[in-house]
Amino acid sequence: MSRKIIIDFDPGIDDALALCLLLFDPEWEVVAVTAVGGNVSPAIANRNVQALIAYLDPPRIPRIGVATAPDEGLPVEGRFANAVDDLREAELPVAELRTPHPSEKVLADEVRAAPHEVTVLALGPLTNLARAMQKDPDFPTLVHRIIIAGGAVQVPGNITPAAEFNIYCDPRAAKIVFASRAPKTLIPLDVTNRLSFSLSLLNDLPSEETKIGAFLRKILPAKFRAYRQQLGLETIHLHDTITYLAACRPDLLRYEMLAGDVESTGEITRGATIFDRRPVPAWRDNRLEVAMGIDAGAMRQEFFKRLRQAAEAAGPLTSPEDD
């Protein structure tokens, strides 16, 4: 029996890959896809979400939520070190939504419609989740679990020395989510950095004759270029895709329950995730399940297995009638 899930994200190459896998995963029923500004502006995030859903054409079309700007704007728009990209390489056509609904409304509606059943996979800044909690104070007790791609515990940040990108983008929102009563799992850089992918990934993608294979062959080279040009690296990380896999296979990670908070006002520590490891932590209500270890080899195998399954389920690039 499939489990209900909402993916809240800012696509983005890595996010788009995660969506490709999730939409065709029989373990999950994707009830909504909600856009948030982060890797790209809210307007581009909205365009990308609509284009991706139209291109992938999953068996069940999820509700779509549209992004609006965070209260303080996007502090890193245009200079994200790990490949700001609007998926333009894929040249996907876009049709505007006739009746757009804000992402926070879609989140609140779907969670209230199925109490304790909906998992939220948060792959971008936590703007929408914080707003959903403010819109519906019962949201934290109605959501099944929030799985967050973000934060850094014992490793440096990836946008500043102190902060990981998603948390840095909207630290006030992250602070609200961390302090909420919702069941929360954090997948930080400590584990997602443990998996890197070389250029051989391009050779291991599904056939270019499949819908997903053709799409990934267009967008992934841009991520490799950006990592090399901006970071001097020959390999890439797939933080968001690994977070999706963590939702599917939590047994492949090791977790600790930690009391965490977010620095929202620091001059050089904005967006830093801080964890109180004292015997009696001050932030007892801010407890999160934090991934601290990962079976990287098994997770890599899981990635390629689910990638093959998704490509097969999504089908060929063109139908027989188009030939």
Coordinates of C-alpha atoms in Angstrom, one line a residue:
M1 CA 0.0 0.0 0.0
S2 CA 1.5 3.4 -1.1
R3 CA 2.2 6.1 1.4
K4 CA 1.1 9.7 0.8
I5 CA 3.8 12.3 0.2
I6 CA 4.3 15.9 -0.8
I7 CA 7.6 17.1 -2.3
D8 CA 8.3 20.7 -1.5
F9 CA 11.3 21.8 -3.6
D10 CA 13.2 24.4 -5.6
P11 CA 14.1 22.7 -8.9
G12 CA 17.1 22.7 -9.7
I13 CA 18.8 19.8 -11.3
D14 CA 19.2 17.6 -8.2
D15 CA 15.5 18.3 -7.2
A16 CA 14.3 17.4 -10.7
L17 CA 16.1 14.1 -10.5
A18 CA 14.5 13.3 -7.2
L19 CA 11.1 14.2 -8.7
C20 CA 11.7 11.8 -11.6
L21 CA 12.3 9.0 -9.1
L22 CA 9.5 9.8 -6.7
L23 CA 6.7 10.3 -9.3
F24 CA 7.1 6.7 -10.5
D25 CA 7.8 5.0 -7.2
P26 CA 5.0 2.6 -6.4
E27 CA 5.8 3.0 -2.7
W28 CA 4.5 6.6 -2.7
E29 CA 1.4 8.4 -3.7
V30 CA 2.5 12.0 -4.6
V31 CA -0.5 14.0 -3.5
A32 CA 1.1 17.4 -4.2
V33 CA 4.2 19.1 -5.6
T34 CA 4.9 22.5 -4.1
A35 CA 7.4 25.0 -5.4
V36 CA 9.6 27.2 -3.2
G37 CA 12.3 29.8 -4.2
G38 CA 15.9 28.8 -3.5
N39 CA 18.1 27.3 -6.2
V40 CA 16.1 29.5 -8.5
S41 CA 13.7 32.4 -8.0
P42 CA 10.0 31.6 -7.1
A43 CA 8.9 32.4 -10.6
I44 CA 11.4 30.0 -12.2
A45 CA 10.6 27.4 -9.6
N46 CA 6.9 27.6 -10.5
R47 CA 7.7 27.3 -14.2
N48 CA 10.0 24.4 -13.6
V49 CA 7.5 22.5 -11.5
Q50 CA 4.8 22.9 -14.1
A51 CA 7.1 21.9 -17.0
L52 CA 8.4 18.8 -15.1
I53 CA 4.9 17.5 -14.3
A54 CA 3.8 18.1 -17.9
Y55 CA 6.9 16.4 -19.4
L56 CA 6.9 13.4 -17.0
D57 CA 3.1 13.0 -17.2
P58 CA 2.8 10.6 -14.2
P59 CA -0.1 8.2 -13.9
R60 CA -1.6 10.4 -11.2
I61 CA -1.3 14.2 -11.6
P62 CA -0.5 15.8 -8.2
R63 CA -1.8 19.1 -7.0
I64 CA 0.7 21.9 -7.7
G65 CA 1.5 24.7 -5.3
V66 CA 3.1 27.9 -6.4
A67 CA 6.0 29.7 -4.7
T68 CA 6.1 33.3 -3.5
A69 CA 9.1 35.2 -2.3
P70 CA 10.2 34.7 1.3
D71 CA 9.7 37.6 3.6
E72 CA 13.3 38.6 3.5
G73 CA 14.0 37.8 -0.2
L74 CA 16.5 35.2 -1.4
P75 CA 19.9 36.2 -0.1
V76 CA 21.9 33.9 -2.4
E77 CA 19.9 34.0 -5.7
G78 CA 22.4 33.8 -8.6
R79 CA 25.4 32.7 -6.6
F80 CA 24.7 29.2 -5.3
A81 CA 28.0 27.4 -5.4
N82 CA 26.4 24.0 -6.4
A83 CA 24.8 24.9 -9.7
V84 CA 22.1 27.4 -9.9
D85 CA 20.2 26.2 -13.0
D86 CA 16.7 26.7 -14.3
L87 CA 16.6 23.5 -16.4
R88 CA 16.8 25.5 -19.5
E89 CA 19.0 22.8 -21.1
A90 CA 16.0 20.6 -21.3
E91 CA 13.9 23.1 -23.2
L92 CA 10.7 22.0 -21.6
P93 CA 7.4 23.7 -22.7
V94 CA 5.4 25.4 -20.0
A95 CA 1.6 25.9 -19.7
E96 CA 0.5 28.4 -17.0
L97 CA -1.8 27.2 -14.3
R98 CA -5.3 28.5 -14.6
T99 CA -6.0 28.7 -10.9
P100 CA -2.7 28.8 -9.0
H101 CA -2.8 28.0 -5.3
P102 CA 0.0 29.1 -2.9
S103 CA 2.3 26.3 -1.8
E104 CA 1.5 26.8 1.9
K105 CA -2.2 26.5 1.2
V106 CA -1.7 23.2 -0.7
L107 CA 0.5 21.8 2.1
A108 CA -2.0 22.7 4.8
D109 CA -5.0 21.4 2.8
E110 CA -3.5 18.1 2.0
V111 CA -2.2 17.4 5.5
R112 CA -5.5 18.3 7.0
A113 CA -7.3 16.1 4.4
A114 CA -5.3 13.0 5.5
P115 CA -4.3 13.5 9.2
H116 CA -1.2 11.6 10.2
E117 CA -0.8 10.1 6.7
V118 CA 1.2 12.7 4.7
T119 CA 5.0 12.8 4.7
V120 CA 6.5 16.1 3.5
L121 CA 9.8 15.7 1.6
A122 CA 11.4 19.2 2.0
L123 CA 14.2 19.6 -0.5
G124 CA 14.5 23.4 -0.5
P125 CA 14.3 26.3 1.9
L126 CA 11.6 25.8 4.6
T127 CA 9.6 28.9 3.7
N128 CA 6.4 27.0 2.7
L129 CA 6.4 24.7 5.8
A130 CA 6.8 27.6 8.2
R131 CA 3.9 29.5 6.5
A132 CA 1.8 26.3 6.5
M133 CA 2.3 26.1 10.3
Q134 CA 1.4 29.7 10.7
K135 CA -1.6 29.3 8.5
D136 CA -2.8 26.2 10.3
P137 CA -1.5 25.8 13.9
D138 CA -2.6 22.1 13.9
F139 CA -0.3 21.4 10.9
P140 CA 2.6 20.1 13.1
T141 CA 0.4 17.6 14.9
L142 CA -1.4 16.5 11.7
V143 CA 1.6 15.8 9.4
H144 CA 3.1 12.3 9.6
R145 CA 6.7 13.4 9.2
I146 CA 8.8 16.1 7.7
I147 CA 12.0 14.9 6.1
I148 CA 14.4 17.8 5.5
A149 CA 17.4 18.1 3.2
G150 CA 19.5 20.6 5.0
G151 CA 21.8 21.6 7.8
A152 CA 25.3 20.6 8.8
V153 CA 26.2 19.1 12.2
Q154 CA 30.0 18.3 12.2
V155 CA 31.0 19.4 8.7
P156 CA 31.3 22.9 7.1
G157 CA 28.4 24.5 5.2
N158 CA 28.2 24.6 1.5
I159 CA 27.1 28.2 1.0
T160 CA 29.1 29.8 3.9
P161 CA 31.6 28.3 6.3
A162 CA 28.8 27.9 8.8
A163 CA 25.7 27.2 6.8
E164 CA 24.1 24.8 4.4
F165 CA 22.2 26.3 1.5
N166 CA 18.6 25.4 2.2
I167 CA 18.7 26.6 5.8
Y168 CA 20.7 29.7 4.9
C169 CA 18.1 30.8 2.3
D170 CA 15.4 31.3 4.9
P171 CA 16.8 30.7 8.5
R172 CA 13.7 32.3 10.2
A173 CA 11.5 29.7 8.5
A174 CA 13.9 26.9 9.4
K175 CA 13.9 28.1 13.0
I176 CA 10.0 27.8 13.1
V177 CA 10.1 24.3 11.6
F178 CA 12.8 23.1 14.0
A179 CA 10.9 24.4 17.0
S180 CA 7.6 22.9 15.9
R181 CA 6.0 19.8 17.4
A182 CA 6.1 18.0 14.0
P183 CA 8.0 14.7 13.8
K184 CA 11.2 15.8 11.9
T185 CA 14.1 14.0 10.2
L186 CA 17.1 16.0 9.1
I187 CA 19.4 14.7 6.4
P188 CA 22.4 17.0 6.7
L189 CA 25.6 17.4 4.6
D190 CA 27.3 15.0 7.0
V191 CA 25.7 12.1 5.2
T192 CA 24.8 13.5 1.7
N193 CA 28.5 14.5 1.2
R194 CA 29.4 10.8 1.7
L195 CA 28.1 10.0 -1.8
S196 CA 29.7 11.6 -4.8
F197 CA 29.1 10.7 -8.5
S198 CA 31.7 10.9 -11.2
L199 CA 31.2 11.5 -14.9
S200 CA 30.6 7.8 -15.3
L201 CA 27.1 8.5 -14.0
L202 CA 26.3 9.8 -17.5
N203 CA 27.2 6.5 -18.9
D204 CA 25.1 4.7 -16.3
L205 CA 21.9 6.6 -17.0
P206 CA 18.9 4.9 -18.5
S207 CA 18.7 4.8 -22.3
E208 CA 18.2 8.1 -24.1
E209 CA 15.2 6.5 -25.7
T210 CA 13.4 6.6 -22.4
K211 CA 11.7 9.7 -21.2
I212 CA 13.7 10.0 -18.0
G213 CA 17.0 9.0 -19.6
A214 CA 16.7 11.6 -22.3
F215 CA 15.8 14.3 -19.8
L216 CA 18.7 13.5 -17.4
R217 CA 21.2 13.4 -20.2
K218 CA 20.3 17.0 -21.0
I219 CA 20.4 18.5 -17.5
L220 CA 23.1 16.6 -15.6
P221 CA 26.2 17.7 -17.7
A222 CA 25.4 21.3 -16.5
K223 CA 25.8 20.2 -12.9
F224 CA 29.2 18.6 -13.6
R225 CA 30.3 21.8 -15.4
A226 CA 29.2 24.0 -12.4
Y227 CA 31.0 21.8 -9.8
R228 CA 34.2 21.9 -11.9
Q229 CA 34.1 25.6 -12.7
Q230 CA 32.9 26.9 -9.3
L231 CA 34.3 24.3 -6.9
G232 CA 37.1 22.7 -8.8
L233 CA 35.6 19.3 -8.3
E234 CA 35.3 16.5 -10.9
T235 CA 32.4 14.8 -9.0
I236 CA 29.0 16.0 -7.9
H237 CA 26.7 15.5 -4.9
L238 CA 23.0 14.8 -5.1
H239 CA 21.8 16.0 -1.7
D240 CA 18.1 16.1 -2.6
T241 CA 18.0 12.7 -4.3
I242 CA 19.8 11.1 -1.4
T243 CA 17.2 12.7 0.9
Y244 CA 14.4 11.1 -1.2
L245 CA 16.3 7.7 -0.9
A246 CA 16.6 8.2 2.9
A247 CA 12.8 8.5 3.0
C248 CA 12.5 5.2 1.2
R249 CA 15.3 3.3 3.0
P250 CA 15.8 4.8 6.5
D251 CA 17.5 1.5 7.4
L252 CA 20.5 2.5 5.4
L253 CA 21.2 5.5 7.7
R254 CA 22.2 5.9 11.4
Y255 CA 20.3 8.5 13.4
E256 CA 20.6 10.4 16.6
M257 CA 17.9 12.3 18.4
L258 CA 19.3 15.8 18.9
A259 CA 18.0 19.2 20.1
G260 CA 18.6 21.6 17.3
D261 CA 18.1 25.3 16.5
V262 CA 19.0 27.7 13.7
E263 CA 20.9 31.0 13.9
S264 CA 18.8 33.5 12.1
T265 CA 20.5 36.8 12.9
G266 CA 24.3 36.2 13.1
E267 CA 26.5 38.3 10.9
I268 CA 28.7 35.4 9.8
T269 CA 26.7 32.4 11.2
R270 CA 23.3 33.1 9.6
G271 CA 21.7 29.8 8.8
A272 CA 24.0 27.7 11.0
T273 CA 22.3 24.6 12.5
I274 CA 23.3 24.4 16.2
F275 CA 22.7 21.2 18.3
D276 CA 22.7 21.2 22.1
R277 CA 24.6 18.0 23.0
R278 CA 24.7 18.7 26.8
P279 CA 23.2 16.1 29.1
V280 CA 20.2 18.3 29.7
P281 CA 19.6 20.3 26.5
A282 CA 18.0 23.7 26.6
W283 CA 15.8 23.1 23.6
R284 CA 13.9 20.1 24.6
D285 CA 11.0 20.8 22.2
N286 CA 13.4 21.1 19.3
R287 CA 14.2 17.5 19.0
L288 CA 15.0 16.1 15.6
E289 CA 16.0 12.7 14.2
V290 CA 19.3 13.6 12.6
A291 CA 21.1 11.3 10.1
M292 CA 24.7 11.0 11.2
G293 CA 25.9 7.9 9.3
I294 CA 25.1 6.2 6.0
D295 CA 25.8 3.0 4.2
A296 CA 27.1 4.8 1.1
G297 CA 27.6 1.7 -1.0
A298 CA 24.1 0.3 -0.3
M299 CA 22.6 3.7 -0.9
R300 CA 24.4 4.0 -4.3
Q301 CA 23.0 0.6 -5.3
E302 CA 19.5 1.8 -4.2
F303 CA 19.8 4.9 -6.3
F304 CA 20.6 3.0 -9.5
K305 CA 17.9 0.4 -8.8
R306 CA 15.2 3.0 -8.4
L307 CA 16.5 5.0 -11.4
R308 CA 16.1 2.0 -13.6
Q309 CA 12.6 1.3 -12.2
A310 CA 11.5 4.9 -12.7
A311 CA 12.7 5.0 -16.3
E312 CA 10.9 1.8 -17.1
A313 CA 7.7 3.0 -15.5
A314 CA 7.8 6.4 -17.1
G315 CA 8.2 4.8 -20.5
P316 CA 9.8 5.7 -23.8
L317 CA 10.6 9.2 -25.0
T318 CA 8.0 8.9 -27.8
S319 CA 5.0 6.7 -28.0
P320 CA 4.5 4.3 -31.0
E321 CA 1.9 6.7 -32.5
D322 CA 4.6 9.4 -32.7
D323 CA 7.0 7.3 -34.8

